[in-house]
């Protein structure tokens, strides 16, 4: 009997599964609030050089002081990073006479003055991460995603070694601790370190939530569970915008998005460990206890373990990938998913370091549509929707590629490669100094390449989750339409 058949004996997709998926959606909401937080945390408001007080300015308005102290751009706005060596009082008579001699212009020497109408404070205003220090501002997001990259490997291994639930609780606890320390940062160095560690911790949440939910549902409802959790990712995006609108100070914004980690930690105590993982690691009594709990909640009080149920737990403590088992063995959930993924990725950026709205709005400049605000918004929202579709399909793909004994390890290494792009994405914006449209061209080029590679993925339909290496080898060698669980000692005898 396959594990999916065992789930059907416990009532299939019932109240137990619905409750688990509902609880797992809580951390899923919180993830994008951290992953996209940089857009608000490091926002750079309009600014200009701070002008030291002089007695000659007593009878002048602030606008006149700026006029004689700061040079202007061709469009009439004041420059953000430069000021005059000496006040140019003659500009009071004719403001259109902008000096052409750059020798009388210098970089800001006394700091900056920021527009606080939109943000009370950000890390940019806190530590003057503008002008020559602009790169440090973007590097904050890079540090975070470097942490996510490292955490993908760490938690991928640990969750296969010590269990999904234990590592999920650990990652949530660490996320709350390091998130709070980030909010209390007293220097840029402290913020960079704590944000990196927060990324490491949150990587475990990102890796474990979806597979843990999928391992408790049958084949028919696996797509539904994956789409449900991904829907709550989108809800998290919307909530982040609302929270950032209400909380304009970066310290308290960090506290606001970190608090839900503690709520998720408390609620997840109820969620049981994956029965698939327990059986694969010879912890059959615990698996049986959770299955009985599942059956009772689903109204199947007469549930008993059938003697035919088999679970080979031998040799699973330190599994190694067979040379005949490729790491990239794609298993689409629906015959049409490969095409959906291709169409989506060809239209959006593959990185999660910047929001789809921000990327699409900037990309329209390349198409010469920057003047059409309404059209930009429509295409931006469409692009964001397509990016979420691609993200959902890719995550569902990957969760089904690996057997239970290696699923989280494989997910970890896959996310490790994916987060490299996320870490580099904020730095790509700095390429606008080389060519204004180079960041957009780079993002679009990478997206097109990803969409093209998707054509190489094979198609499958209603395939059971593989439990061991042998399952994948059987599928490759015999071309079986479904993957069955590995044979071994009966579960009934192991319970004695």
GROMACS .gro file of C-alpha atoms in nm:
model
  496
    1UNK     CA    1   0.000   0.000   0.000
    2UNK     CA    2   0.133   0.345  -0.094
    3UNK     CA    3   0.146   0.623   0.164
    4UNK     CA    4  -0.124   0.811  -0.029
    5UNK     CA    5  -0.350   0.507   0.017
    6UNK     CA    6  -0.275   0.516   0.389
    7UNK     CA    7  -0.383   0.880   0.399
    8UNK     CA    8  -0.709   0.783   0.231
    9UNK     CA    9  -0.766   0.531   0.508
   10UNK     CA   10  -0.739   0.814   0.760
   11UNK     CA   11  -1.013   1.008   0.582
   12UNK     CA   12  -0.823   1.163   0.293
   13UNK     CA   13  -0.840   1.540   0.282
   14UNK     CA   14  -1.042   1.630   0.590
   15UNK     CA   15  -1.054   1.863   0.887
   16UNK     CA   16  -0.709   1.754   1.001
   17UNK     CA   17  -0.544   1.861   0.675
   18UNK     CA   18  -0.744   2.184   0.655
   19UNK     CA   19  -0.638   2.282   1.007
   20UNK     CA   20  -0.271   2.206   0.935
   21UNK     CA   21  -0.273   2.409   0.613
   22UNK     CA   22  -0.449   2.698   0.790
   23UNK     CA   23  -0.185   2.713   1.061
   24UNK     CA   24   0.100   2.683   0.809
   25UNK     CA   25  -0.042   2.982   0.624
   26UNK     CA   26   0.046   3.210   0.917
   27UNK     CA   27   0.424   3.199   0.863
   28UNK     CA   28   0.363   3.205   0.488
   29UNK     CA   29   0.197   3.546   0.527
   30UNK     CA   30   0.492   3.674   0.728
   31UNK     CA   31   0.763   3.568   0.480
   32UNK     CA   32   0.709   3.831   0.206
   33UNK     CA   33   0.685   4.099   0.472
   34UNK     CA   34   1.054   4.033   0.542
   35UNK     CA   35   1.163   3.944   0.190
   36UNK     CA   36   1.027   4.270   0.044
   37UNK     CA   37   1.088   4.484   0.351
   38UNK     CA   38   1.394   4.648   0.194
   39UNK     CA   39   1.170   4.853  -0.036
   40UNK     CA   40   1.042   5.042   0.271
   41UNK     CA   41   1.320   4.986   0.523
   42UNK     CA   42   1.585   5.139   0.294
   43UNK     CA   43   1.368   5.386   0.103
   44UNK     CA   44   1.555   5.703   0.011
   45UNK     CA   45   1.340   6.018   0.033
   46UNK     CA   46   1.426   6.332  -0.160
   47UNK     CA   47   1.720   6.511   0.000
   48UNK     CA   48   1.975   6.788  -0.044
   49UNK     CA   49   2.296   6.899   0.123
   50UNK     CA   50   2.267   7.048   0.468
   51UNK     CA   51   2.354   7.418   0.460
   52UNK     CA   52   2.543   7.563   0.758
   53UNK     CA   53   2.381   7.868   0.912
   54UNK     CA   54   2.523   8.204   0.810
   55UNK     CA   55   2.430   8.553   0.927
   56UNK     CA   56   2.379   8.658   0.564
   57UNK     CA   57   2.085   8.417   0.543
   58UNK     CA   58   1.883   8.583   0.820
   59UNK     CA   59   1.654   8.780   0.588
   60UNK     CA   60   1.624   8.506   0.324
   61UNK     CA   61   1.352   8.245   0.288
   62UNK     CA   62   1.445   7.877   0.282
   63UNK     CA   63   1.379   7.864  -0.091
   64UNK     CA   64   1.621   8.153  -0.147
   65UNK     CA   65   1.885   7.989   0.072
   66UNK     CA   66   1.862   7.672  -0.137
   67UNK     CA   67   1.877   7.877  -0.456
   68UNK     CA   68   2.211   8.037  -0.371
   69UNK     CA   69   2.361   7.731  -0.199
   70UNK     CA   70   2.276   7.429  -0.415
   71UNK     CA   71   2.308   7.388  -0.792
   72UNK     CA   72   2.008   7.265  -0.987
   73UNK     CA   73   1.946   6.993  -1.242
   74UNK     CA   74   1.834   7.080  -1.597
   75UNK     CA   75   1.474   7.011  -1.494
   76UNK     CA   76   1.498   7.271  -1.217
   77UNK     CA   77   1.522   7.038  -0.916
   78UNK     CA   78   1.800   7.084  -0.663
   79UNK     CA   79   2.088   6.838  -0.678
   80UNK     CA   80   2.102   6.578  -0.404
   81UNK     CA   81   2.476   6.535  -0.363
   82UNK     CA   82   2.638   6.870  -0.442
   83UNK     CA   83   2.651   7.227  -0.313
   84UNK     CA   84   2.831   7.553  -0.394
   85UNK     CA   85   3.164   7.629  -0.228
   86UNK     CA   86   3.033   7.977  -0.152
   87UNK     CA   87   2.680   8.123  -0.165
   88UNK     CA   88   2.596   8.251  -0.513
   89UNK     CA   89   2.400   8.566  -0.420
   90UNK     CA   90   2.376   8.680  -0.781
   91UNK     CA   91   2.128   8.398  -0.844
   92UNK     CA   92   1.874   8.594  -0.638
   93UNK     CA   93   1.858   8.843  -0.925
   94UNK     CA   94   1.832   8.582  -1.201
   95UNK     CA   95   1.781   8.225  -1.093
   96UNK     CA   96   1.814   8.094  -1.450
   97UNK     CA   97   2.185   8.180  -1.460
   98UNK     CA   98   2.324   7.849  -1.336
   99UNK     CA   99   2.706   7.850  -1.303
  100UNK     CA  100   2.886   7.638  -1.562
  101UNK     CA  101   3.214   7.633  -1.371
  102UNK     CA  102   3.229   7.305  -1.177
  103UNK     CA  103   3.523   7.431  -0.971
  104UNK     CA  104   3.282   7.620  -0.746
  105UNK     CA  105   3.082   7.302  -0.676
  106UNK     CA  106   3.167   7.048  -0.405
  107UNK     CA  107   3.015   6.737  -0.250
  108UNK     CA  108   2.804   6.769   0.062
  109UNK     CA  109   3.025   6.852   0.359
  110UNK     CA  110   2.772   6.897   0.639
  111UNK     CA  111   2.537   6.604   0.589
  112UNK     CA  112   2.195   6.604   0.429
  113UNK     CA  113   1.843   6.727   0.489
  114UNK     CA  114   1.567   6.477   0.409
  115UNK     CA  115   1.202   6.512   0.318
  116UNK     CA  116   1.013   6.346   0.605
  117UNK     CA  117   0.666   6.385   0.457
  118UNK     CA  118   0.652   6.020   0.346
  119UNK     CA  119   0.892   5.841   0.583
  120UNK     CA  120   0.967   5.950   0.937
  121UNK     CA  121   1.299   5.769   0.917
  122UNK     CA  122   1.466   5.491   0.717
  123UNK     CA  123   1.810   5.335   0.735
  124UNK     CA  124   1.909   5.573   0.455
  125UNK     CA  125   1.830   5.877   0.666
  126UNK     CA  126   1.957   5.714   0.985
  127UNK     CA  127   2.311   5.662   0.856
  128UNK     CA  128   2.317   5.889   0.548
  129UNK     CA  129   2.332   5.601   0.299
  130UNK     CA  130   2.303   5.831  -0.002
  131UNK     CA  131   2.528   5.965  -0.276
  132UNK     CA  132   2.872   5.806  -0.234
  133UNK     CA  133   2.731   5.565   0.029
  134UNK     CA  134   2.436   5.465  -0.187
  135UNK     CA  135   2.589   5.123  -0.247
  136UNK     CA  136   2.575   5.040   0.124
  137UNK     CA  137   2.200   5.102   0.117
  138UNK     CA  138   2.146   4.846  -0.160
  139UNK     CA  139   2.395   4.610   0.006
  140UNK     CA  140   2.158   4.575   0.300
  141UNK     CA  141   1.924   4.369   0.086
  142UNK     CA  142   2.219   4.175  -0.053
  143UNK     CA  143   2.333   4.085   0.301
  144UNK     CA  144   1.982   3.963   0.383
  145UNK     CA  145   1.963   3.737   0.078
  146UNK     CA  146   2.314   3.608   0.139
  147UNK     CA  147   2.177   3.493   0.473
  148UNK     CA  148   1.879   3.334   0.300
  149UNK     CA  149   2.120   3.155   0.065
  150UNK     CA  150   2.327   3.017   0.350
  151UNK     CA  151   2.018   2.922   0.547
  152UNK     CA  152   1.881   2.724   0.254
  153UNK     CA  153   2.170   2.480   0.275
  154UNK     CA  154   2.174   2.468   0.655
  155UNK     CA  155   1.803   2.415   0.714
  156UNK     CA  156   1.772   2.191   0.410
  157UNK     CA  157   2.010   1.945   0.573
  158UNK     CA  158   1.887   1.990   0.930
  159UNK     CA  159   1.519   1.939   0.844
  160UNK     CA  160   1.600   1.609   0.673
  161UNK     CA  161   1.820   1.509   0.966
  162UNK     CA  162   1.614   1.621   1.267
  163UNK     CA  163   1.265   1.668   1.129
  164UNK     CA  164   1.049   1.932   0.967
  165UNK     CA  165   0.861   2.058   1.271
  166UNK     CA  166   1.160   2.099   1.502
  167UNK     CA  167   1.355   2.301   1.245
  168UNK     CA  168   1.050   2.510   1.157
  169UNK     CA  169   1.004   2.607   1.521
  170UNK     CA  170   1.377   2.681   1.553
  171UNK     CA  171   1.377   2.901   1.244
  172UNK     CA  172   1.073   3.097   1.368
  173UNK     CA  173   1.229   3.152   1.709
  174UNK     CA  174   1.559   3.268   1.557
  175UNK     CA  175   1.370   3.494   1.316
  176UNK     CA  176   1.196   3.666   1.607
  177UNK     CA  177   1.521   3.710   1.800
  178UNK     CA  178   1.733   3.843   1.514
  179UNK     CA  179   1.447   4.055   1.380
  180UNK     CA  180   1.418   4.226   1.718
  181UNK     CA  181   1.794   4.280   1.733
  182UNK     CA  182   1.778   4.435   1.385
  183UNK     CA  183   1.520   4.685   1.507
  184UNK     CA  184   1.749   4.772   1.800
  185UNK     CA  185   2.057   4.825   1.581
  186UNK     CA  186   2.272   5.119   1.687
  187UNK     CA  187   2.507   5.106   1.387
  188UNK     CA  188   2.501   5.007   1.024
  189UNK     CA  189   2.738   4.716   1.092
  190UNK     CA  190   2.503   4.577   1.356
  191UNK     CA  191   2.208   4.608   1.120
  192UNK     CA  192   2.396   4.431   0.839
  193UNK     CA  193   2.492   4.139   1.065
  194UNK     CA  194   2.149   4.096   1.225
  195UNK     CA  195   1.967   4.122   0.891
  196UNK     CA  196   2.198   3.855   0.752
  197UNK     CA  197   2.120   3.626   1.045
  198UNK     CA  198   1.749   3.701   1.004
  199UNK     CA  199   1.777   3.587   0.643
  200UNK     CA  200   1.941   3.262   0.758
  201UNK     CA  201   1.656   3.196   1.002
  202UNK     CA  202   1.373   3.290   0.765
  203UNK     CA  203   1.518   3.059   0.499
  204UNK     CA  204   1.412   2.765   0.716
  205UNK     CA  205   1.054   2.891   0.725
  206UNK     CA  206   1.052   2.940   0.348
  207UNK     CA  207   1.188   2.589   0.287
  208UNK     CA  208   0.981   2.385   0.530
  209UNK     CA  209   0.628   2.528   0.530
  210UNK     CA  210   0.520   2.416   0.182
  211UNK     CA  211   0.672   2.063   0.186
  212UNK     CA  212   0.540   1.996   0.538
  213UNK     CA  213   0.188   2.076   0.426
  214UNK     CA  214   0.221   1.876   0.104
  215UNK     CA  215   0.347   1.568   0.291
  216UNK     CA  216   0.020   1.555   0.486
  217UNK     CA  217  -0.217   1.569   0.186
  218UNK     CA  218  -0.299   1.315  -0.082
  219UNK     CA  219  -0.210   1.340  -0.450
  220UNK     CA  220  -0.544   1.489  -0.554
  221UNK     CA  221  -0.515   1.784  -0.314
  222UNK     CA  222  -0.143   1.852  -0.341
  223UNK     CA  223  -0.186   2.124  -0.601
  224UNK     CA  224  -0.459   2.286  -0.394
  225UNK     CA  225  -0.241   2.295  -0.083
  226UNK     CA  226   0.050   2.448  -0.273
  227UNK     CA  227  -0.168   2.715  -0.433
  228UNK     CA  228  -0.334   2.791  -0.099
  229UNK     CA  229  -0.005   2.862   0.077
  230UNK     CA  230   0.117   3.068  -0.219
  231UNK     CA  231  -0.204   3.272  -0.207
  232UNK     CA  232  -0.121   3.372   0.147
  233UNK     CA  233   0.220   3.488   0.024
  234UNK     CA  234   0.032   3.740  -0.190
  235UNK     CA  235  -0.176   3.839   0.110
  236UNK     CA  236   0.148   3.904   0.294
  237UNK     CA  237   0.255   4.137   0.014
  238UNK     CA  238  -0.059   4.343   0.055
  239UNK     CA  239  -0.033   4.349   0.432
  240UNK     CA  240   0.325   4.475   0.408
  241UNK     CA  241   0.207   4.776   0.208
  242UNK     CA  242  -0.058   4.849   0.468
  243UNK     CA  243   0.181   4.809   0.762
  244UNK     CA  244   0.444   5.028   0.593
  245UNK     CA  245   0.177   5.294   0.534
  246UNK     CA  246   0.079   5.295   0.901
  247UNK     CA  247   0.432   5.263   1.045
  248UNK     CA  248   0.668   5.522   0.894
  249UNK     CA  249   0.963   5.473   1.135
  250UNK     CA  250   1.202   5.193   1.035
  251UNK     CA  251   1.269   5.061   1.388
  252UNK     CA  252   0.901   5.005   1.461
  253UNK     CA  253   0.839   4.875   1.110
  254UNK     CA  254   1.088   4.597   1.178
  255UNK     CA  255   0.915   4.520   1.506
  256UNK     CA  256   0.575   4.511   1.333
  257UNK     CA  257   0.684   4.253   1.073
  258UNK     CA  258   0.880   4.046   1.327
  259UNK     CA  259   0.600   4.010   1.582
  260UNK     CA  260   0.397   3.755   1.378
  261UNK     CA  261   0.692   3.512   1.402
  262UNK     CA  262   0.613   3.462   1.770
  263UNK     CA  263   0.243   3.405   1.694
  264UNK     CA  264   0.336   3.143   1.433
  265UNK     CA  265   0.576   2.979   1.681
  266UNK     CA  266   0.294   2.935   1.935
  267UNK     CA  267   0.039   2.807   1.681
  268UNK     CA  268   0.279   2.558   1.520
  269UNK     CA  269   0.314   2.359   1.842
  270UNK     CA  270  -0.012   2.193   1.739
  271UNK     CA  271   0.109   2.091   1.391
  272UNK     CA  272   0.244   1.732   1.393
  273UNK     CA  273   0.567   1.614   1.239
  274UNK     CA  274   0.551   1.475   0.885
  275UNK     CA  275   0.445   1.110   0.903
  276UNK     CA  276   0.635   1.044   0.580
  277UNK     CA  277   0.958   1.169   0.737
  278UNK     CA  278   0.898   0.973   1.058
  279UNK     CA  279   0.847   0.645   0.871
  280UNK     CA  280   1.149   0.709   0.649
  281UNK     CA  281   1.360   0.760   0.964
  282UNK     CA  282   1.241   0.448   1.153
  283UNK     CA  283   1.018   0.647   1.391
  284UNK     CA  284   0.713   0.441   1.307
  285UNK     CA  285   0.544   0.458   1.648
  286UNK     CA  286   0.532   0.837   1.634
  287UNK     CA  287   0.404   0.823   1.276
  288UNK     CA  288   0.131   0.580   1.383
  289UNK     CA  289   0.028   0.810   1.668
  290UNK     CA  290  -0.005   1.108   1.433
  291UNK     CA  291  -0.197   0.900   1.178
  292UNK     CA  292  -0.442   0.790   1.446
  293UNK     CA  293  -0.487   1.152   1.546
  294UNK     CA  294  -0.550   1.241   1.183
  295UNK     CA  295  -0.806   0.962   1.144
  296UNK     CA  296  -0.999   1.061   1.457
  297UNK     CA  297  -1.021   1.426   1.356
  298UNK     CA  298  -1.136   1.324   1.008
  299UNK     CA  299  -1.411   1.108   1.157
  300UNK     CA  300  -1.245   0.771   1.091
  301UNK     CA  301  -1.239   0.630   1.443
  302UNK     CA  302  -1.226   0.275   1.308
  303UNK     CA  303  -0.885   0.337   1.147
  304UNK     CA  304  -0.634   0.055   1.193
  305UNK     CA  305  -0.298   0.001   1.027
  306UNK     CA  306  -0.326  -0.262   0.759
  307UNK     CA  307  -0.067  -0.544   0.768
  308UNK     CA  308   0.001  -0.479   0.401
  309UNK     CA  309   0.126  -0.126   0.472
  310UNK     CA  310   0.499  -0.131   0.414
  311UNK     CA  311   0.767   0.119   0.492
  312UNK     CA  312   1.134   0.050   0.426
  313UNK     CA  313   1.322   0.252   0.684
  314UNK     CA  314   1.652   0.074   0.641
  315UNK     CA  315   1.943   0.269   0.507
  316UNK     CA  316   1.767   0.604   0.531
  317UNK     CA  317   1.969   0.760   0.810
  318UNK     CA  318   2.240   0.889   0.580
  319UNK     CA  319   2.101   0.853   0.228
  320UNK     CA  320   2.314   0.934  -0.071
  321UNK     CA  321   2.200   1.023  -0.418
  322UNK     CA  322   2.242   0.744  -0.669
  323UNK     CA  323   2.444   0.829  -0.981
  324UNK     CA  324   2.137   0.728  -1.181
  325UNK     CA  325   1.920   0.983  -1.000
  326UNK     CA  326   1.964   1.335  -1.145
  327UNK     CA  327   1.924   1.633  -0.915
  328UNK     CA  328   1.724   1.802  -1.172
  329UNK     CA  329   1.439   1.560  -1.240
  330UNK     CA  330   1.134   1.779  -1.295
  331UNK     CA  331   0.784   1.654  -1.218
  332UNK     CA  332   0.514   1.905  -1.322
  333UNK     CA  333   0.184   1.884  -1.138
  334UNK     CA  334  -0.030   1.938  -1.445
  335UNK     CA  335   0.048   1.890  -1.817
  336UNK     CA  336  -0.002   2.262  -1.872
  337UNK     CA  337   0.212   2.388  -1.583
  338UNK     CA  338   0.533   2.394  -1.783
  339UNK     CA  339   0.372   2.635  -2.031
  340UNK     CA  340   0.229   2.848  -1.751
  341UNK     CA  341   0.572   2.875  -1.592
  342UNK     CA  342   0.733   2.968  -1.924
  343UNK     CA  343   0.481   3.240  -2.005
  344UNK     CA  344   0.506   3.386  -1.656
  345UNK     CA  345   0.884   3.392  -1.636
  346UNK     CA  346   0.919   3.556  -1.975
  347UNK     CA  347   0.731   3.856  -1.843
  348UNK     CA  348   0.872   3.910  -1.494
  349UNK     CA  349   1.195   3.926  -1.304
  350UNK     CA  350   1.299   3.595  -1.145
  351UNK     CA  351   1.428   3.756  -0.827
  352UNK     CA  352   1.236   3.822  -0.509
  353UNK     CA  353   1.466   4.103  -0.396
  354UNK     CA  354   1.243   4.369  -0.551
  355UNK     CA  355   0.867   4.371  -0.588
  356UNK     CA  356   0.705   4.291  -0.921
  357UNK     CA  357   0.535   4.632  -0.912
  358UNK     CA  358   0.867   4.813  -0.880
  359UNK     CA  359   1.033   4.605  -1.151
  360UNK     CA  360   0.754   4.636  -1.405
  361UNK     CA  361   0.711   5.009  -1.350
  362UNK     CA  362   1.082   5.068  -1.409
  363UNK     CA  363   1.087   4.838  -1.713
  364UNK     CA  364   0.824   5.047  -1.889
  365UNK     CA  365   1.083   5.324  -1.927
  366UNK     CA  366   1.259   5.101  -2.178
  367UNK     CA  367   0.940   5.077  -2.383
  368UNK     CA  368   0.889   5.449  -2.385
  369UNK     CA  369   0.569   5.432  -2.177
  370UNK     CA  370   0.690   5.620  -1.871
  371UNK     CA  371   0.443   5.903  -1.933
  372UNK     CA  372   0.137   5.679  -1.918
  373UNK     CA  373   0.088   5.643  -1.544
  374UNK     CA  374  -0.235   5.442  -1.560
  375UNK     CA  375  -0.096   5.202  -1.817
  376UNK     CA  376   0.217   5.156  -1.608
  377UNK     CA  377   0.008   5.063  -1.307
  378UNK     CA  378  -0.202   4.812  -1.502
  379UNK     CA  379   0.102   4.640  -1.651
  380UNK     CA  380   0.281   4.649  -1.315
  381UNK     CA  381  -0.008   4.473  -1.141
  382UNK     CA  382  -0.032   4.220  -1.425
  383UNK     CA  383   0.340   4.155  -1.401
  384UNK     CA  384   0.316   4.104  -1.027
  385UNK     CA  385   0.039   3.850  -1.078
  386UNK     CA  386   0.243   3.662  -1.336
  387UNK     CA  387   0.546   3.662  -1.108
  388UNK     CA  388   0.339   3.506  -0.830
  389UNK     CA  389   0.210   3.243  -1.074
  390UNK     CA  390   0.564   3.152  -1.178
  391UNK     CA  391   0.679   3.143  -0.817
  392UNK     CA  392   0.395   2.910  -0.718
  393UNK     CA  393   0.456   2.666  -1.003
  394UNK     CA  394   0.831   2.654  -0.948
  395UNK     CA  395   0.792   2.585  -0.576
  396UNK     CA  396   0.540   2.307  -0.640
  397UNK     CA  397   0.772   2.161  -0.904
  398UNK     CA  398   1.067   2.144  -0.673
  399UNK     CA  399   0.881   1.991  -0.380
  400UNK     CA  400   0.788   1.692  -0.594
  401UNK     CA  401   1.130   1.631  -0.743
  402UNK     CA  402   1.299   1.477  -0.443
  403UNK     CA  403   1.220   1.170  -0.232
  404UNK     CA  404   1.113   1.215   0.129
  405UNK     CA  405   1.454   1.123   0.269
  406UNK     CA  406   1.616   1.403   0.065
  407UNK     CA  407   1.331   1.644  -0.006
  408UNK     CA  408   1.438   1.925   0.226
  409UNK     CA  409   1.806   1.877   0.143
  410UNK     CA  410   1.728   1.907  -0.227
  411UNK     CA  411   1.503   2.206  -0.166
  412UNK     CA  412   1.783   2.367   0.030
  413UNK     CA  413   2.039   2.337  -0.248
  414UNK     CA  414   1.788   2.450  -0.508
  415UNK     CA  415   1.701   2.759  -0.303
  416UNK     CA  416   2.072   2.819  -0.249
  417UNK     CA  417   2.114   2.868  -0.623
  418UNK     CA  418   1.795   3.072  -0.651
  419UNK     CA  419   1.890   3.312  -0.372
  420UNK     CA  420   2.218   3.397  -0.541
  421UNK     CA  421   2.007   3.590  -0.788
  422UNK     CA  422   1.815   3.749  -0.503
  423UNK     CA  423   2.138   3.863  -0.341
  424UNK     CA  424   2.268   4.018  -0.664
  425UNK     CA  425   1.940   4.181  -0.768
  426UNK     CA  426   1.967   4.495  -0.547
  427UNK     CA  427   2.315   4.562  -0.680
  428UNK     CA  428   2.191   4.546  -1.039
  429UNK     CA  429   2.010   4.876  -0.977
  430UNK     CA  430   2.349   5.042  -0.942
  431UNK     CA  431   2.415   4.969  -1.311
  432UNK     CA  432   2.199   5.267  -1.404
  433UNK     CA  433   2.513   5.475  -1.365
  434UNK     CA  434   2.658   5.289  -1.666
  435UNK     CA  435   2.342   5.303  -1.874
  436UNK     CA  436   2.002   5.421  -1.750
  437UNK     CA  437   1.816   5.121  -1.892
  438UNK     CA  438   2.079   4.856  -1.811
  439UNK     CA  439   1.906   4.726  -1.492
  440UNK     CA  440   1.579   4.670  -1.680
  441UNK     CA  441   1.754   4.505  -1.974
  442UNK     CA  442   1.941   4.277  -1.733
  443UNK     CA  443   1.625   4.170  -1.550
  444UNK     CA  444   1.434   4.106  -1.872
  445UNK     CA  445   1.722   3.911  -2.023
  446UNK     CA  446   1.747   3.680  -1.724
  447UNK     CA  447   1.369   3.628  -1.721
  448UNK     CA  448   1.369   3.531  -2.089
  449UNK     CA  449   1.650   3.283  -2.031
  450UNK     CA  450   1.458   3.125  -1.741
  451UNK     CA  451   1.144   3.096  -1.951
  452UNK     CA  452   1.339   2.933  -2.234
  453UNK     CA  453   1.499   2.675  -2.002
  454UNK     CA  454   1.151   2.575  -1.881
  455UNK     CA  455   1.092   2.409  -2.219
  456UNK     CA  456   1.342   2.140  -2.116
  457UNK     CA  457   1.125   2.024  -1.824
  458UNK     CA  458   0.929   1.700  -1.876
  459UNK     CA  459   0.556   1.662  -1.805
  460UNK     CA  460   0.384   1.427  -1.555
  461UNK     CA  461   0.034   1.401  -1.414
  462UNK     CA  462  -0.091   1.292  -1.068
  463UNK     CA  463   0.238   1.139  -0.958
  464UNK     CA  464   0.276   1.025  -0.599
  465UNK     CA  465   0.550   1.181  -0.393
  466UNK     CA  466   0.865   0.960  -0.407
  467UNK     CA  467   0.967   0.818  -0.071
  468UNK     CA  468   1.318   0.687  -0.146
  469UNK     CA  469   1.591   0.686  -0.410
  470UNK     CA  470   1.456   0.358  -0.547
  471UNK     CA  471   1.131   0.524  -0.646
  472UNK     CA  472   1.303   0.768  -0.880
  473UNK     CA  473   1.519   0.491  -1.025
  474UNK     CA  474   1.209   0.280  -1.090
  475UNK     CA  475   1.042   0.567  -1.272
  476UNK     CA  476   1.347   0.628  -1.487
  477UNK     CA  477   1.410   0.264  -1.570
  478UNK     CA  478   1.054   0.143  -1.624
  479UNK     CA  479   0.871   0.464  -1.706
  480UNK     CA  480   0.601   0.392  -1.449
  481UNK     CA  481   0.311   0.641  -1.449
  482UNK     CA  482   0.314   0.651  -1.070
  483UNK     CA  483   0.579   0.618  -0.803
  484UNK     CA  484   0.507   0.362  -0.531
  485UNK     CA  485   0.656   0.353  -0.185
  486UNK     CA  486   0.968   0.136  -0.134
  487UNK     CA  487   0.906  -0.214  -0.007
  488UNK     CA  488   1.037  -0.337   0.324
  489UNK     CA  489   0.933  -0.444   0.670
  490UNK     CA  490   0.555  -0.420   0.739
  491UNK     CA  491   0.458  -0.122   0.948
  492UNK     CA  492   0.244  -0.345   1.171
  493UNK     CA  493   0.547  -0.548   1.281
  494UNK     CA  494   0.752  -0.237   1.350
  495UNK     CA  495   0.486  -0.112   1.589
  496UNK     CA  496   0.532  -0.412   1.818
   0.00000   0.00000   0.00000
